[in-house]
């Protein structure tokens, strides 16, 4: 038992990585480590890496060097997607003690202690082709966030041509239903009022578990759990929105009316080149089906500009299509060629200044649409989760339909859901007063 050893964690990348770091720090805590801030001196540093872009890789390497400056005698553990795809490169960085990938990290503390006993660096990377089981690590109660993630799915087999994730996350793996429900119950007992279901390809949940184990079944089971909690989906591929799922969202007030449906491109030629499994026509129908079933729903999206071969004509269609769908908000990304993906070798790479110009234009449109969506709620009541105290009695949080709302209150505590009447909108932020 290594009492009072200190461990510090740093996360790069997505919601799934953030959840996994929380779970890894819970693992260390269970084994008697004190969890300290990454800037502090620690005996062990754990860096959960991302490899979505080369920039993410470089950031991971910089962090490794930084923590060795803070404590040259520390053990440095590098895990996550960059470690999975470039383990040899990572292991070569002086001072790196343990390299593990994106699987089987329930053994991470054992591997660390074995490495320290043998005083020999260790690499533990599993060939993803062999991986079948879902990695069972739970975050438990030591979650900083007011809205915890519940990871229920891993892996992706869609192979969008710009994406490296299937190569670092492997085949589809779903968390067994009872295990997902068990952790959900713990989060509800811990007092969390909103839980976000997440995964690498959430909509593919259950495909590997057999007939009748789809995402709808999981959501149905979670919605039936006792406790005053609301459920949000982190992101869904557009084609994975089903009438059954919308039926659940319509019927259950605690199933947040918010769907993040990545569009990625607003032109069919580019969607085909991206290997996205839908056309703009399909997307338009899906959005209409969603709004038909859940009128107050907020649809948000991701869209990428500067994909190889994208012309001004394509981009004009993006602007028209995004405006037509009238998203509640959108995240704009600039295509970045990722070695190891087909799109990195595609002809017609778009110059950086053109990507920059297009992304600004799309962000401006997104801001206008977000303002328009938020303005629909002036004079209306929203159930807001108090997440951040901006200053004094000024709080900020998300409504169930994913609006950012600020309100004044001296009596509440973080994590509570507060009824707020919206009185004004500035930019993408609603301002309101607490309904007593
Ligand atoms: S669906 Fe496409 S973009 Fe999403 S993780 Fe899979 S390959 Fe990547």
XYZ file of N, CA, C and O in Angstrom, residues 148-153 175-188 192-198 202 205 214-234 245 248 252 254-255:
220
model
N -21.577 15.109 -14.663
C -20.628 14.032 -14.977
C -20.966 13.300 -16.265
O -22.119 13.253 -16.680
N -19.915 12.740 -16.893
C -20.114 11.871 -18.049
C -20.278 10.441 -17.550
O -19.649 10.042 -16.580
N -21.104 9.702 -18.280
C -21.203 8.260 -18.050
C -20.803 7.607 -19.371
O -21.549 7.655 -20.356
N -19.584 7.038 -19.405
C -19.096 6.429 -20.648
C -19.684 5.029 -20.791
O -19.522 4.200 -19.900
N -20.377 4.785 -21.905
C -21.037 3.480 -22.081
C -20.602 2.776 -23.373
O -21.049 1.655 -23.633
N -19.760 3.457 -24.153
C -19.399 2.848 -25.428
C -17.971 3.237 -25.813
O -17.506 4.309 -25.438
N -20.614 -1.103 -23.043
C -20.582 -1.441 -21.627
C -21.801 -2.290 -21.308
O -22.916 -1.940 -21.735
N -21.640 -3.399 -20.617
C -22.820 -4.201 -20.266
C -23.873 -3.337 -19.567
O -23.535 -2.457 -18.763
N -25.119 -3.586 -19.907
C -26.244 -2.781 -19.414
C -26.204 -2.644 -17.894
O -26.261 -1.539 -17.354
N -26.062 -3.766 -17.168
C -26.137 -3.720 -15.696
C -24.971 -2.887 -15.144
O -25.132 -2.147 -14.170
N -23.815 -2.939 -15.787
C -22.671 -2.150 -15.306
C -22.933 -0.658 -15.509
O -22.670 0.160 -14.626
N -23.529 -0.302 -16.657
C -23.854 1.116 -16.921
C -24.889 1.607 -15.920
O -24.762 2.691 -15.341
N -25.908 0.774 -15.665
C -26.971 1.160 -14.717
C -26.404 1.284 -13.304
O -26.743 2.213 -12.569
N -25.467 0.395 -12.965
C -24.868 0.435 -11.621
C -24.133 1.765 -11.404
O -24.327 2.446 -10.398
N -23.317 2.174 -12.401
C -22.592 3.435 -12.195
C -23.555 4.620 -12.205
O -23.380 5.583 -11.459
N -24.609 4.521 -13.023
C -25.616 5.600 -13.053
C -26.235 5.771 -11.673
O -26.374 6.894 -11.174
N -26.552 4.635 -11.019
C -27.165 4.710 -9.683
C -26.226 5.392 -8.695
O -26.641 6.222 -7.893
N -24.926 5.075 -8.818
C -23.939 5.688 -7.903
C -23.909 7.204 -8.119
O -23.853 7.980 -7.162
N -23.980 7.637 -9.381
C -23.930 9.072 -9.673
C -25.185 9.763 -9.148
O -25.124 10.872 -8.610
N -26.334 9.074 -9.262
C -27.587 9.653 -8.745
C -27.506 9.757 -7.216
O -27.814 10.800 -6.640
N -25.799 13.983 -8.231
C -25.712 14.696 -9.499
C -27.094 14.806 -10.125
O -27.855 13.837 -10.146
N -27.421 16.006 -10.671
C -28.757 16.262 -11.210
C -28.811 16.143 -12.728
O -29.893 16.195 -13.315
N -27.630 16.074 -13.370
C -27.592 15.831 -14.812
C -26.430 14.903 -15.108
O -25.325 15.081 -14.569
N -26.692 13.878 -15.940
C -25.643 12.936 -16.327
C -25.606 12.881 -17.856
O -26.656 12.822 -18.499
N -24.391 12.928 -18.422
C -24.238 12.958 -19.872
C -23.746 11.597 -20.359
O -22.661 11.151 -19.988
N -24.555 10.935 -21.168
C -24.145 9.651 -21.740
C -23.128 9.935 -22.833
O -23.366 10.784 -23.693
N -22.007 9.230 -22.805
C -20.987 9.495 -23.827
C -20.320 8.220 -24.290
O -20.424 7.170 -23.646
N -21.416 6.835 -29.738
C -22.506 6.521 -28.805
C -23.679 5.812 -29.471
O -24.232 4.846 -28.941
N -24.080 2.079 -29.633
C -24.197 1.307 -28.395
C -25.047 0.062 -28.627
O -26.105 0.131 -29.247
N -29.961 -2.071 -27.940
C -29.561 -0.785 -28.529
C -29.561 0.351 -27.526
O -29.901 0.176 -26.345
N -29.191 1.547 -28.010
C -29.123 2.741 -27.158
C -30.476 3.046 -26.530
O -30.570 3.433 -25.367
N -31.569 2.826 -27.302
C -32.905 3.121 -26.757
C -33.176 2.290 -25.496
O -33.729 2.782 -24.513
N -32.763 1.019 -25.554
C -32.991 0.132 -24.389
C -32.245 0.667 -23.174
O -32.780 0.748 -22.068
N -30.979 1.060 -23.387
C -30.186 1.599 -22.274
C -30.843 2.851 -21.705
O -31.027 2.987 -20.490
N -31.240 3.774 -22.605
C -31.855 5.027 -22.137
C -33.146 4.726 -21.372
O -33.400 5.293 -20.302
N -33.935 3.803 -21.894
C -35.198 3.424 -21.228
C -34.903 2.982 -19.796
O -35.530 3.447 -18.840
N -33.882 2.121 -19.631
C -33.530 1.614 -18.285
C -33.081 2.756 -17.377
O -33.426 2.815 -16.204
N -32.310 3.692 -17.927
C -31.806 4.804 -17.109
C -32.937 5.749 -16.725
O -33.009 6.224 -15.594
N -33.861 5.978 -17.672
C -34.984 6.886 -17.394
C -35.894 6.314 -16.311
O -36.575 7.054 -15.613
N -35.876 4.987 -16.161
C -36.738 4.350 -15.146
C -36.094 4.337 -13.756
O -36.737 3.979 -12.773
N -34.835 4.764 -13.680
C -34.169 4.766 -12.366
C -34.797 5.816 -11.458
O -35.142 6.914 -11.911
N -34.921 5.478 -10.186
C -35.454 6.448 -9.222
C -34.428 7.557 -9.034
O -33.232 7.344 -9.206
N -34.923 8.736 -8.721
C -33.977 9.832 -8.463
C -34.284 11.016 -9.367
O -34.705 10.848 -10.510
N -34.010 12.183 -8.844
C -34.304 13.442 -9.539
C -33.090 13.808 -10.389
O -32.201 14.550 -9.967
N -33.042 13.227 -11.579
C -31.873 13.454 -12.444
C -32.323 13.605 -13.884
O -33.367 13.057 -14.274
N -31.587 14.385 -14.684
C -31.930 14.475 -16.108
C -30.785 13.900 -16.933
O -29.620 13.926 -16.509
N -31.121 13.376 -18.105
C -30.161 12.655 -18.941
C -29.921 13.429 -20.231
O -30.865 13.917 -20.853
N -28.642 13.528 -20.632
C -28.282 14.191 -21.886
C -27.401 13.263 -22.714
O -26.595 12.498 -22.154
N -27.572 13.319 -24.040
C -26.697 12.555 -24.928
C -25.571 13.485 -25.381
O -25.829 14.626 -25.775
N -24.337 12.999 -25.378
C -23.218 13.878 -25.747
C -23.254 14.176 -27.252
O -23.180 15.327 -27.661
N -36.165 6.553 -30.135
C -35.391 7.453 -29.264
C -36.125 8.782 -29.085
O -36.245 9.308 -27.982
N -38.970 8.505 -26.673
C -38.527 8.581 -25.265
C -38.276 10.039 -24.875
O -38.663 10.481 -23.791
N -40.459 11.673 -21.808
C -39.795 11.873 -20.517
C -39.200 13.273 -20.384
O -38.218 13.602 -21.050
N -37.338 14.367 -18.272
C -35.942 14.408 -17.791
C -34.967 13.832 -18.817
O -33.846 13.482 -18.476
N -35.411 13.685 -20.053
C -34.518 13.337 -21.157
C -34.299 14.644 -21.924
O -35.185 15.113 -22.644
